[in-house]
Amino acid sequence: MKRRSFLHKATLAGVAPAMLPKTGFSYQKSDSTITNDPIAICTWNFEQANATAGKALMSGDNALNAAILAAQVEEENPENSTVGLGGAPDRDGQVSLDACVMDHQGNCGAVLAVENFVHVAALARDVMTKTPHVMLSGKGAEMFAREQNYPSTPLLTPQAKKAWEQWKETEKYQPIINVENHDTIGVLCRDKEGNISGACSTSGLGYKMKGRIGDSPIIGSGLFIDNEVGGAVATGMGEEVVKTVGSFLIVELMRQGKTPQEACDQAIERIIKKQQGTPNFQVAYIALDKAGNIGARCIHKGFTYMHFQNNSNKNIAVKAYINS
Ligand code: ASP
């Protein structure tokens, strides 16, 4: 059997829904406020990316497609130094990308440490839909991208190369963590059907060690969706998000009745609590629930997010935990 047809056929064994145990409780939505007008939110001020998702949703596209379309705008943007083309390389000068997606049915896919392919969010979806796996990394993910006919593209732009060469003059192998160093795109969309899906795409920390993976492609850390409840997505210092499984935490807090804002606040507080003194790194979360309520919180000031709804696309400043 050819490798590709094996991948199509070899789905993981399914479980009949009737056989699944009941969870014992279900998330109570604030029913009166539920409307299914499309919503797209994304990290930072990625106006065009979020507008792309919003327009796709308005024309009836599903939430997963819309989220991936938004991620692609930044993946193709050579000016964004933390996503896709033009992303900062690792300390050896090689750009490597991470991404994940999750849909309203709880399906997910991720790719890690991918070199020479731009559209890693779409590739993560292909892992989800065309393989029996959830994650592919490095050479395996690149081999899969070639099989799926993704064009191979050098990701290191002259501008990013120049910045890396400047960094090499001092060459600190500890990544410098500050608020200016994060531009990962995380997108959450609710479509006309009321379904929520999301995508997250990054080149990770600039000048990271080769092979370093942050939170962004890790389901539950960089992104988590539960269509009964809502979704959450992260940007910032991935190591700290992974330690608290931040996006999953937020969705579970919402399931227990917290608003998206309260859930984001608690997830940031969870990180702060673990620190001795003031953290010198940024982490930010955004969250969306089924009723369309939005929450966002960050450690340091400077984080904003985009909100598309009712044909308006706004950039919103987020309250920081540390008001310095
Ligand atoms: N969260 C990303 C990572 O740790 C970085 C970022 O948001 O800039 O890889």
Coordinates of C-alpha atoms and ligand atoms in Angstrom, one line a residue:
M1 CA 0.0 0.0 0.0
K2 CA 1.3 3.4 -0.9
R3 CA 2.3 5.6 2.1
R4 CA -0.3 8.2 1.3
S5 CA -3.2 5.8 0.9
F6 CA -2.1 4.2 4.2
L7 CA -2.4 7.6 5.9
H8 CA -5.9 8.1 4.5
K9 CA -7.1 4.7 5.6
A10 CA -5.4 4.4 8.9
T11 CA -7.8 6.5 11.1
L12 CA -7.7 5.9 14.8
A13 CA -10.4 3.5 16.0
G14 CA -13.6 5.3 16.6
V15 CA -15.8 5.0 19.6
A16 CA -19.6 5.1 19.1
P17 CA -20.9 8.2 20.8
A18 CA -23.5 6.2 22.8
M19 CA -20.6 4.3 24.4
L20 CA -18.9 7.4 25.7
P21 CA -19.3 7.9 29.4
K22 CA -21.4 11.0 30.5
T23 CA -19.3 13.8 32.0
G24 CA -21.9 14.4 34.8
F25 CA -22.3 18.1 34.0
S26 CA -22.6 20.4 31.1
Y27 CA -21.6 24.0 30.6
Q28 CA -24.5 26.4 31.3
K29 CA -24.6 29.1 28.7
S30 CA -26.2 32.5 29.3
D31 CA -28.9 31.5 26.8
S32 CA -30.5 34.9 26.3
T33 CA -27.4 36.4 24.9
I34 CA -26.6 33.7 22.4
T35 CA -26.7 34.9 18.8
N36 CA -24.7 33.3 16.1
D37 CA -23.3 36.4 14.5
P38 CA -19.8 35.6 13.3
I39 CA -17.0 36.7 15.6
A40 CA -13.2 36.6 14.9
I41 CA -10.6 37.6 17.5
C42 CA -6.9 37.4 17.2
T43 CA -3.8 38.3 19.2
W44 CA -2.0 41.6 18.7
N45 CA -2.9 44.2 16.1
F46 CA -3.2 41.9 13.0
E47 CA -5.9 44.0 11.5
Q48 CA -5.8 42.5 8.0
A49 CA -5.6 39.0 9.3
N50 CA -8.6 39.4 11.5
A51 CA -10.6 41.2 8.8
T52 CA -9.9 38.3 6.5
A53 CA -11.3 35.8 9.1
G54 CA -14.3 38.1 9.7
K55 CA -15.1 38.4 6.0
A56 CA -14.8 34.7 5.5
L57 CA -17.2 34.0 8.4
M58 CA -19.7 36.6 7.1
S59 CA -19.7 34.8 3.7
G60 CA -20.6 31.6 5.4
D61 CA -17.1 30.0 5.8
N62 CA -16.7 27.7 8.8
A63 CA -14.7 28.8 11.8
L64 CA -11.7 26.6 11.2
N65 CA -11.2 27.8 7.6
A66 CA -11.6 31.4 8.7
A67 CA -9.0 31.0 11.5
I68 CA -6.5 29.4 9.1
L69 CA -7.1 32.2 6.5
A70 CA -6.2 34.7 9.2
A71 CA -3.1 32.9 10.2
Q72 CA -2.0 32.7 6.6
V73 CA -2.0 36.5 6.3
E74 CA 0.6 36.8 9.0
E75 CA 2.5 33.7 7.8
E76 CA 3.0 35.5 4.4
N77 CA 3.8 38.8 6.0
P78 CA 7.6 39.3 5.8
E79 CA 7.4 42.2 8.3
N80 CA 6.1 40.0 11.1
S81 CA 9.3 38.7 12.8
T82 CA 7.5 36.1 14.9
V83 CA 5.4 34.2 12.3
G84 CA 6.1 32.5 9.0
L85 CA 8.2 34.3 6.3
G86 CA 10.5 36.8 8.0
G87 CA 10.3 35.1 11.4
A88 CA 13.4 35.4 13.5
P89 CA 15.7 32.4 13.1
D90 CA 17.1 30.2 15.8
R91 CA 20.6 31.0 17.2
D92 CA 22.1 29.1 14.3
G93 CA 20.3 31.2 11.7
Q94 CA 17.6 28.7 10.7
V95 CA 13.9 29.7 10.8
S96 CA 11.6 27.0 12.0
L97 CA 7.8 27.3 12.4
D98 CA 5.3 25.8 14.8
A99 CA 1.5 25.8 14.4
C100 CA -1.7 24.0 15.5
V101 CA -5.4 24.0 14.8
M102 CA -8.4 22.7 16.7
D103 CA -12.0 22.5 15.4
H104 CA -15.5 22.4 17.0
Q105 CA -15.6 18.6 17.0
G106 CA -12.4 18.5 19.2
N107 CA -10.2 17.4 16.3
C108 CA -6.7 18.9 16.3
G109 CA -3.5 18.9 14.4
A110 CA 0.0 20.4 14.9
V111 CA 3.3 20.7 13.2
L112 CA 6.5 21.5 15.0
A113 CA 10.0 22.8 14.0
V114 CA 9.1 23.0 10.3
E115 CA 11.7 24.6 8.0
N116 CA 11.2 26.0 4.5
F117 CA 7.3 25.9 4.4
V118 CA 5.2 29.0 5.0
H119 CA 1.7 27.8 5.6
V120 CA 2.1 25.7 8.7
A121 CA -1.4 26.3 10.1
A122 CA -2.9 24.8 6.9
L123 CA -0.3 22.0 7.2
A124 CA -1.5 21.4 10.8
R125 CA -5.0 21.0 9.5
D126 CA -3.7 18.5 6.9
V127 CA -2.1 16.5 9.7
M128 CA -5.5 16.5 11.4
T129 CA -7.6 15.5 8.4
K130 CA -5.2 13.4 6.3
T131 CA -3.2 11.4 8.8
P132 CA -4.0 9.2 11.8
H133 CA -1.9 11.5 14.0
V134 CA -2.2 14.8 15.8
M135 CA 1.4 16.1 15.6
L136 CA 4.2 15.8 13.1
S137 CA 7.6 17.4 13.7
G138 CA 10.8 18.4 11.8
K139 CA 11.8 16.3 8.9
G140 CA 8.6 14.2 9.1
A141 CA 6.4 17.3 8.9
E142 CA 8.4 18.6 6.0
M143 CA 8.2 15.3 4.2
F144 CA 4.4 15.4 4.7
A145 CA 4.3 19.0 3.4
R146 CA 6.1 17.9 0.2
E147 CA 3.7 15.0 -0.3
Q148 CA 0.8 17.4 0.0
N149 CA 2.5 19.7 -2.6
Y150 CA 3.1 22.7 -0.3
P151 CA 5.7 24.9 -2.1
S152 CA 9.1 25.0 -0.4
T153 CA 10.2 28.6 0.4
P154 CA 13.3 30.0 2.2
L155 CA 12.0 31.7 5.3
L156 CA 15.0 33.8 6.3
T157 CA 14.4 37.3 4.8
P158 CA 17.4 39.7 4.3
Q159 CA 16.0 41.8 7.1
A160 CA 15.8 38.9 9.6
K161 CA 19.3 37.7 8.6
K162 CA 20.7 41.2 9.3
A163 CA 19.0 41.3 12.7
W164 CA 20.4 37.8 13.5
E165 CA 23.9 38.9 12.4
Q166 CA 23.6 41.8 14.8
W167 CA 22.5 39.5 17.6
K168 CA 25.5 37.3 16.9
E169 CA 27.8 40.1 17.9
T170 CA 26.8 39.6 21.5
E171 CA 25.3 36.2 21.1
K172 CA 23.4 35.6 24.3
Y173 CA 22.1 32.1 24.2
Q174 CA 19.4 32.8 26.7
P175 CA 16.5 34.2 24.6
I176 CA 15.7 37.7 25.6
I177 CA 12.2 37.8 26.9
N178 CA 10.4 41.1 26.6
V179 CA 7.1 42.4 25.5
E180 CA 8.5 43.4 22.1
N181 CA 9.6 39.9 21.3
H182 CA 6.2 38.3 20.8
D183 CA 3.9 38.5 17.8
T184 CA 2.5 35.0 17.5
I185 CA -0.9 34.9 15.8
G186 CA -3.6 33.1 17.7
V187 CA -7.1 33.2 16.2
L188 CA -10.5 32.2 17.6
C189 CA -13.5 32.2 15.3
R190 CA -17.2 31.6 15.8
D191 CA -19.1 30.9 12.6
K192 CA -22.8 31.3 11.6
E193 CA -23.5 27.9 12.9
G194 CA -22.3 29.0 16.3
N195 CA -19.3 26.7 16.1
I196 CA -15.9 27.7 17.6
S197 CA -12.5 26.7 16.1
G198 CA -9.0 28.2 16.3
A199 CA -5.5 28.3 14.9
C200 CA -2.1 29.4 16.2
S201 CA 1.1 30.0 14.2
T202 CA 4.5 31.2 15.2
S203 CA 8.3 31.1 14.5
G204 CA 8.7 30.9 18.3
L205 CA 11.2 32.8 20.3
G206 CA 13.9 34.7 18.3
Y207 CA 17.4 33.1 18.5
K208 CA 16.0 30.0 20.4
M209 CA 18.1 26.9 20.7
K210 CA 17.6 24.6 17.7
G211 CA 14.7 22.2 18.3
R212 CA 13.1 24.4 21.0
I213 CA 9.3 24.2 21.0
G214 CA 7.1 26.6 22.9
D215 CA 3.4 26.6 23.7
S216 CA 2.0 27.5 20.3
P217 CA 1.8 24.1 18.6
I218 CA 0.9 22.3 21.9
I219 CA -2.8 21.7 22.1
G220 CA -4.0 22.8 25.5
S221 CA -1.2 25.2 26.0
G222 CA -1.1 27.6 22.9
L223 CA -4.7 26.8 21.9
F224 CA -7.7 24.9 23.2
I225 CA -11.2 24.6 21.9
D226 CA -14.2 22.9 23.5
N227 CA -17.3 23.8 21.4
E228 CA -19.6 23.3 24.4
V229 CA -17.8 26.1 26.2
G230 CA -15.5 28.2 24.0
G231 CA -11.8 28.6 23.2
A232 CA -8.6 30.3 24.3
V233 CA -5.3 31.1 22.7
A234 CA -1.9 32.3 24.0
T235 CA 1.0 34.4 23.0
G236 CA 4.2 35.2 24.9
M237 CA 6.8 33.1 26.7
G238 CA 5.8 29.6 25.7
E239 CA 7.7 27.9 28.5
E240 CA 5.5 29.5 31.1
V241 CA 2.3 28.8 29.2
V242 CA 3.2 25.1 28.9
K243 CA 3.9 24.9 32.6
T244 CA 0.3 25.9 33.4
V245 CA -1.4 24.4 30.3
G246 CA -2.8 27.9 29.9
S247 CA -5.4 27.6 27.2
F248 CA -6.9 24.4 28.5
L249 CA -7.0 25.9 32.0
I250 CA -9.0 28.9 30.7
V251 CA -11.5 26.8 28.9
E252 CA -12.0 24.6 31.9
L253 CA -12.5 27.6 34.1
M254 CA -15.1 28.8 31.7
R255 CA -16.8 25.4 31.9
Q256 CA -17.0 25.9 35.7
G257 CA -18.9 29.1 35.2
K258 CA -16.1 31.8 35.0
T259 CA -16.5 34.4 32.3
P260 CA -13.8 34.5 29.6
Q261 CA -12.4 37.6 31.4
E262 CA -12.3 35.9 34.8
A263 CA -10.7 32.8 33.3
C264 CA -8.0 34.8 31.6
D265 CA -7.3 36.7 34.8
Q266 CA -6.9 33.5 36.8
A267 CA -4.6 31.9 34.1
I268 CA -2.3 34.9 34.3
E269 CA -2.4 34.9 38.1
R270 CA -1.5 31.2 38.0
I271 CA 1.7 32.1 36.1
I272 CA 2.5 35.1 38.4
K273 CA 2.1 33.0 41.5
K274 CA 4.9 30.7 40.4
Q275 CA 7.4 33.5 40.0
Q276 CA 9.7 34.9 42.7
G277 CA 9.0 38.6 42.3
T278 CA 8.1 40.4 39.1
P279 CA 8.2 38.3 36.0
N280 CA 10.4 39.8 33.3
F281 CA 8.5 38.1 30.5
Q282 CA 5.2 38.6 28.7
V283 CA 2.3 36.2 28.5
A284 CA -1.1 37.1 27.1
Y285 CA -4.3 35.2 26.6
I286 CA -7.5 35.9 24.7
A287 CA -10.7 33.8 25.1
L288 CA -14.1 33.5 23.5
D289 CA -17.2 31.7 24.9
K290 CA -20.2 30.2 23.1
A291 CA -22.3 33.3 23.9
G292 CA -19.8 35.5 22.2
N293 CA -18.3 36.9 25.4
I294 CA -14.6 37.8 25.1
G295 CA -11.8 38.0 27.7
A296 CA -8.2 39.0 27.5
R297 CA -5.3 39.6 30.0
C298 CA -1.6 40.0 29.8
I299 CA 1.3 40.3 32.3
H300 CA 3.0 43.5 30.9
K301 CA 1.3 46.4 29.2
G302 CA 1.5 46.6 25.4
F303 CA -0.7 43.7 24.4
T304 CA -3.7 44.3 22.2
Y305 CA -6.1 42.0 20.3
M306 CA -8.4 42.4 17.3
H307 CA -12.2 41.9 17.5
F308 CA -14.3 41.5 14.4
Q309 CA -18.1 41.5 14.8
N310 CA -21.0 43.1 13.0
N311 CA -18.7 44.2 10.2
S312 CA -16.5 46.2 12.5
N313 CA -12.9 45.2 13.2
K314 CA -11.4 46.9 16.3
N315 CA -8.0 46.8 18.0
I316 CA -8.5 46.6 21.8
A317 CA -5.9 47.4 24.5
V318 CA -5.7 44.8 27.2
K319 CA -5.3 45.5 30.9
A320 CA -1.9 44.3 32.2
Y321 CA -1.3 42.6 35.5
I322 CA 1.8 44.7 36.0
N323 CA 1.1 48.3 35.3
S324 CA 4.6 49.4 34.8
Ligands
ASP1 N1 4.4 31.8 22.3 C1 5.5 31.7 21.4 C2 6.5 30.7 21.8 O1 6.8 30.6 22.9 C3 6.2 33.0 21.2 C4 5.4 34.2 21.0 O2 4.2 34.3 21.3 O3 6.0 35.2 20.5 O4 7.0 30.0 20.9

